[in-house]
PDB file of C-alpha atoms in Angstrom:
ATOM      1  CA  MET K   1     127.156 113.600  86.576  1.00  0.00           C
ATOM      2  CA  GLU K   2     123.735 111.238  85.955  1.00  0.00           C
ATOM      3  CA  PRO K   3     120.763 111.665  87.816  1.00  0.00           C
ATOM      4  CA  LEU K   4     119.532 108.972  90.504  1.00  0.00           C
ATOM      5  CA  THR K   5     118.721 105.845  89.855  1.00  0.00           C
ATOM      6  CA  GLU K   6     115.230 106.957  91.829  1.00  0.00           C
ATOM      7  CA  HIS K   7     114.927 109.806  89.335  1.00  0.00           C
ATOM      8  CA  ARG K   8     114.844 107.671  86.515  1.00  0.00           C
ATOM      9  CA  HIS K   9     111.787 105.719  85.034  1.00  0.00           C
ATOM     10  CA  VAL K  10     112.849 101.627  85.721  1.00  0.00           C
ATOM     11  CA  ARG K  11     110.319  99.086  85.081  1.00  0.00           C
ATOM     12  CA  GLY K  12     109.563  96.993  88.401  1.00  0.00           C
ATOM     13  CA  PRO K  13     108.800  92.970  87.864  1.00  0.00           C
ATOM     14  CA  VAL K  14     106.518  92.548  85.584  1.00  0.00           C
ATOM     15  CA  VAL K  15     103.688  90.309  86.802  1.00  0.00           C
ATOM     16  CA  TYR K  16     100.144  89.031  84.792  1.00  0.00           C
ATOM     17  CA  GLY K  17      96.343  89.648  87.231  1.00  0.00           C
ATOM     18  CA  PHE K  18      93.915  87.015  86.473  1.00  0.00           C
ATOM     19  CA  LEU K  19      90.667  87.566  87.675  1.00  0.00           C
ATOM     20  CA  ARG K  20      87.637  84.926  88.030  1.00  0.00           C
ATOM     21  CA  LEU K  21      84.538  86.895  87.206  1.00  0.00           C
ATOM     22  CA  VAL K  22      82.055  83.798  87.410  1.00  0.00           C
ATOM     23  CA  ASN K  23      78.266  85.834  87.737  1.00  0.00           C
ATOM     24  CA  VAL K  24      79.552  88.826  88.565  1.00  0.00           C
ATOM     25  CA  PRO K  25      77.975  92.293  87.667  1.00  0.00           C
ATOM     26  CA  PRO K  26      80.440  94.789  84.938  1.00  0.00           C
ATOM     27  CA  ALA K  27      80.490  97.189  87.613  1.00  0.00           C
ATOM     28  CA  ARG K  28      82.080  94.597  90.144  1.00  0.00           C
ATOM     29  CA  GLY K  29      84.329  93.477  87.715  1.00  0.00           C
ATOM     30  CA  ALA K  30      85.734  96.694  86.729  1.00  0.00           C
ATOM     31  CA  ALA K  31      86.215  97.423  89.887  1.00  0.00           C
ATOM     32  CA  LEU K  32      88.840  94.069  90.644  1.00  0.00           C
ATOM     33  CA  GLU K  33      90.471  95.208  88.102  1.00  0.00           C
ATOM     34  CA  GLN K  34      91.266  98.392  88.814  1.00  0.00           C
ATOM     35  CA  SER K  35      92.222  97.766  92.366  1.00  0.00           C
ATOM     36  CA  LEU K  36      94.949  95.399  91.076  1.00  0.00           C
ATOM     37  CA  VAL K  37      96.200  98.330  88.537  1.00  0.00           C
ATOM     38  CA  GLU K  38      96.504 100.101  91.912  1.00  0.00           C
ATOM     39  CA  TYR K  39      98.430  97.911  93.735  1.00  0.00           C
ATOM     40  CA  CYS K  40     100.639  97.405  91.570  1.00  0.00           C
ATOM     41  CA  ARG K  41     101.379 100.822  91.145  1.00  0.00           C
ATOM     42  CA  LEU K  42     101.700 100.688  95.261  1.00  0.00           C
ATOM     43  CA  HIS K  43     104.183  97.876  94.700  1.00  0.00           C
ATOM     44  CA  GLU K  44     106.019  98.936  91.619  1.00  0.00           C
ATOM     45  CA  LEU K  45     104.794  96.213  89.689  1.00  0.00           C
ATOM     46  CA  THR K  46     104.381  96.228  86.412  1.00  0.00           C
ATOM     47  CA  LEU K  47     100.824  94.583  85.259  1.00  0.00           C
ATOM     48  CA  SER K  48     101.430  93.153  81.912  1.00  0.00           C
ATOM     49  CA  GLY K  49      98.500  91.535  80.739  1.00  0.00           C
ATOM     50  CA  LEU K  50      94.583  90.661  83.403  1.00  0.00           C
ATOM     51  CA  PHE K  51      93.435  87.170  82.457  1.00  0.00           C
ATOM     52  CA  THR K  52      89.759  87.180  82.743  1.00  0.00           C
ATOM     53  CA  GLU K  53      87.558  84.148  83.670  1.00  0.00           C
ATOM     54  CA  ARG K  54      83.949  83.942  83.550  1.00  0.00           C
ATOM     55  CA  VAL K  55      83.133  79.922  82.889  1.00  0.00           C
ATOM     56  CA  ASN K  56      83.656  77.013  86.165  1.00  0.00           C
ATOM     57  CA  GLU K  57      86.251  75.605  84.315  1.00  0.00           C
ATOM     58  CA  VAL K  58      89.412  73.311  85.616  1.00  0.00           C
ATOM     59  CA  ASN K  59      91.870  74.383  82.710  1.00  0.00           C
ATOM     60  CA  SER K  60      89.803  77.343  80.996  1.00  0.00           C
ATOM     61  CA  ALA K  61      90.939  79.722  78.696  1.00  0.00           C
ATOM     62  CA  ALA K  62      92.337  82.380  80.878  1.00  0.00           C
ATOM     63  CA  PHE K  63      94.219  80.275  83.328  1.00  0.00           C
ATOM     64  CA  SER K  64      95.376  78.324  80.548  1.00  0.00           C
ATOM     65  CA  GLY K  65      97.082  81.863  79.009  1.00  0.00           C
ATOM     66  CA  LEU K  66      98.496  82.954  82.307  1.00  0.00           C
ATOM     67  CA  MET K  67     100.299  79.869  82.693  1.00  0.00           C
ATOM     68  CA  GLY K  68     101.723  80.284  79.104  1.00  0.00           C
ATOM     69  CA  ALA K  69     102.827  83.855  80.123  1.00  0.00           C
ATOM     70  CA  LEU K  70     103.954  83.300  82.967  1.00  0.00           C
ATOM     71  CA  GLY K  71     106.674  80.661  80.850  1.00  0.00           C
ATOM     72  CA  VAL K  72     107.861  84.170  79.667  1.00  0.00           C
ATOM     73  CA  PRO K  73     111.563  85.351  80.918  1.00  0.00           C
ATOM     74  CA  GLY K  74     111.424  87.733  83.096  1.00  0.00           C
ATOM     75  CA  ALA K  75     107.905  86.982  84.921  1.00  0.00           C
ATOM     76  CA  TYR K  76     107.544  87.946  88.579  1.00  0.00           C
ATOM     77  CA  GLY K  77     104.514  86.532  89.877  1.00  0.00           C
ATOM     78  CA  VAL K  78     100.748  86.436  89.754  1.00  0.00           C
ATOM     79  CA  VAL K  79      98.213  89.168  91.241  1.00  0.00           C
ATOM     80  CA  LEU K  80      95.010  87.971  92.850  1.00  0.00           C
ATOM     81  CA  PRO K  81      92.405  90.051  94.559  1.00  0.00           C
ATOM     82  CA  SER K  82      92.407  87.594  96.271  1.00  0.00           C
ATOM     83  CA  ALA K  83      92.491  83.982  96.860  1.00  0.00           C
ATOM     84  CA  SER K  84      89.139  82.989  96.114  1.00  0.00           C
ATOM     85  CA  HIS K  85      89.849  84.205  92.911  1.00  0.00           C
ATOM     86  CA  LEU K  86      91.362  81.145  92.354  1.00  0.00           C
ATOM     87  CA  GLY K  87      88.421  78.990  91.940  1.00  0.00           C
ATOM     88  CA  PRO K  88      86.875  76.633  94.658  1.00  0.00           C
ATOM     89  CA  LYS K  89      89.348  75.277  97.347  1.00  0.00           C
ATOM     90  CA  THR K  90      90.593  72.658  95.870  1.00  0.00           C
ATOM     91  CA  ILE K  91      90.965  73.943  91.589  1.00  0.00           C
ATOM     92  CA  ALA K  92      92.543  76.583  93.573  1.00  0.00           C
ATOM     93  CA  THR K  93      95.029  74.891  95.081  1.00  0.00           C
ATOM     94  CA  ALA K  94      95.783  72.365  92.281  1.00  0.00           C
ATOM     95  CA  ARG K  95      96.855  76.008  90.741  1.00  0.00           C
ATOM     96  CA  GLY K  96      98.411  77.222  92.979  1.00  0.00           C
ATOM     97  CA  LYS K  97     100.937  74.564  93.340  1.00  0.00           C
ATOM     98  CA  ARG K  98     100.586  75.230  89.293  1.00  0.00           C
ATOM     99  CA  ILE K  99     101.359  78.239  89.491  1.00  0.00           C
ATOM    100  CA  ALA K 100     104.260  77.670  91.739  1.00  0.00           C
ATOM    101  CA  ALA K 101     105.684  75.026  89.299  1.00  0.00           C
ATOM    102  CA  ALA K 102     106.496  78.330  87.142  1.00  0.00           C
ATOM    103  CA  GLY K 103     108.445  80.017  88.901  1.00  0.00           C
ATOM    104  CA  ALA K 104     106.278  82.902  90.128  1.00  0.00           C
ATOM    105  CA  LEU K 105     104.617  84.344  93.324  1.00  0.00           C
ATOM    106  CA  LEU K 106     100.788  84.520  94.181  1.00  0.00           C
ATOM    107  CA  LEU K 107     100.405  87.790  95.514  1.00  0.00           C
ATOM    108  CA  MET K 108      97.588  89.529  96.728  1.00  0.00           C
ATOM    109  CA  VAL K 109      95.921  92.963  97.466  1.00  0.00           C
ATOM    110  CA  ARG K 110      93.618  91.327  99.522  1.00  0.00           C
ATOM    111  CA  LYS K 111      94.644  88.799 102.226  1.00  0.00           C
ATOM    112  CA  ALA K 112      92.234  86.423 104.152  1.00  0.00           C
ATOM    113  CA  PRO K 113      91.963  87.318 107.728  1.00  0.00           C
ATOM    114  CA  LEU K 114      92.991  85.174 110.314  1.00  0.00           C
ATOM    115  CA  SER K 115      90.874  82.493 111.814  1.00  0.00           C
ATOM    116  CA  PRO K 116      90.110  82.858 115.889  1.00  0.00           C
ATOM    117  CA  ALA K 117      92.544  79.561 116.045  1.00  0.00           C
ATOM    118  CA  ARG K 118      95.144  80.829 114.071  1.00  0.00           C
ATOM    119  CA  ARG K 119      94.461  84.700 115.788  1.00  0.00           C
ATOM    120  CA  ARG K 120      95.119  82.847 119.673  1.00  0.00           C
ATOM    121  CA  ARG K 121      98.021  80.530 117.958  1.00  0.00           C
ATOM    122  CA  LEU K 122      99.557  83.098 116.857  1.00  0.00           C
ATOM    123  CA  GLY K 123      98.745  85.126 119.864  1.00  0.00           C
ATOM    124  CA  THR K 124      96.885  87.667 118.483  1.00  0.00           C
ATOM    125  CA  ASP K 125      93.334  86.474 120.212  1.00  0.00           C
ATOM    126  CA  SER K 126      94.312  87.622 124.413  1.00  0.00           C
ATOM    127  CA  ALA K 127      91.531  88.910 126.175  1.00  0.00           C
ATOM    128  CA  ALA K 128      94.811  91.808 127.464  1.00  0.00           C
ATOM    129  CA  SER K 129      95.392  92.356 123.101  1.00  0.00           C
ATOM    130  CA  ARG K 130      92.056  92.954 122.382  1.00  0.00           C
ATOM    131  CA  HIS K 131      91.438  95.575 125.183  1.00  0.00           C
ATOM    132  CA  ARG K 132      94.089  97.901 124.252  1.00  0.00           C
ATOM    133  CA  GLY K 133      94.146  97.409 120.484  1.00  0.00           C
ATOM    134  CA  HIS K 134      97.393  96.082 119.817  1.00  0.00           C
ATOM    135  CA  GLY K 135      99.401  92.941 119.301  1.00  0.00           C
ATOM    136  CA  PRO K 136     102.971  91.954 119.700  1.00  0.00           C
ATOM    137  CA  ALA K 137     105.312  94.704 119.176  1.00  0.00           C
ATOM    138  CA  PRO K 138     106.152  95.340 115.436  1.00  0.00           C
ATOM    139  CA  ALA K 139     109.836  94.196 114.431  1.00  0.00           C
ATOM    140  CA  ARG K 140     112.314  96.624 113.505  1.00  0.00           C
ATOM    141  CA  GLU K 141     114.877  97.994 111.394  1.00  0.00           C
ATOM    142  CA  ALA K 142     118.589  97.337 112.886  1.00  0.00           C
ATOM    143  CA  GLU K 143     120.800  99.738 111.829  1.00  0.00           C
ATOM    144  CA  SER K 144     123.277 100.591 110.020  1.00  0.00           C
TER     145      SER K 144
END
């Protein structure tokens, strides 16, 4: 009898990492790279390449290389430590649109914290929820 799929080595979806390391010490760069590797391991993703931008250019060689890699069949997404690795806000917005247009997902290891205004809109910033230490009840999966 054949072993179950869970007992076989199966490659996860193919992703590419992108780091923007302008004026960043080598130790910090290594730590960020390791965070991408660990994120992919935990989420069963195959990190097929890492593109590192070290210059302040809109169309850097690193970002152009990333876009080329996303054109390869089977590319699933881009992994970033945080949204700031796409660059300043105007550049990041344009880059995010280009990544989406390529049909790739944008995955972030560290999501941006919610602003106070957004917490209020979501109903998690009331005095009662701050004092109790919990927000809305988590969703439960339907039993089958």
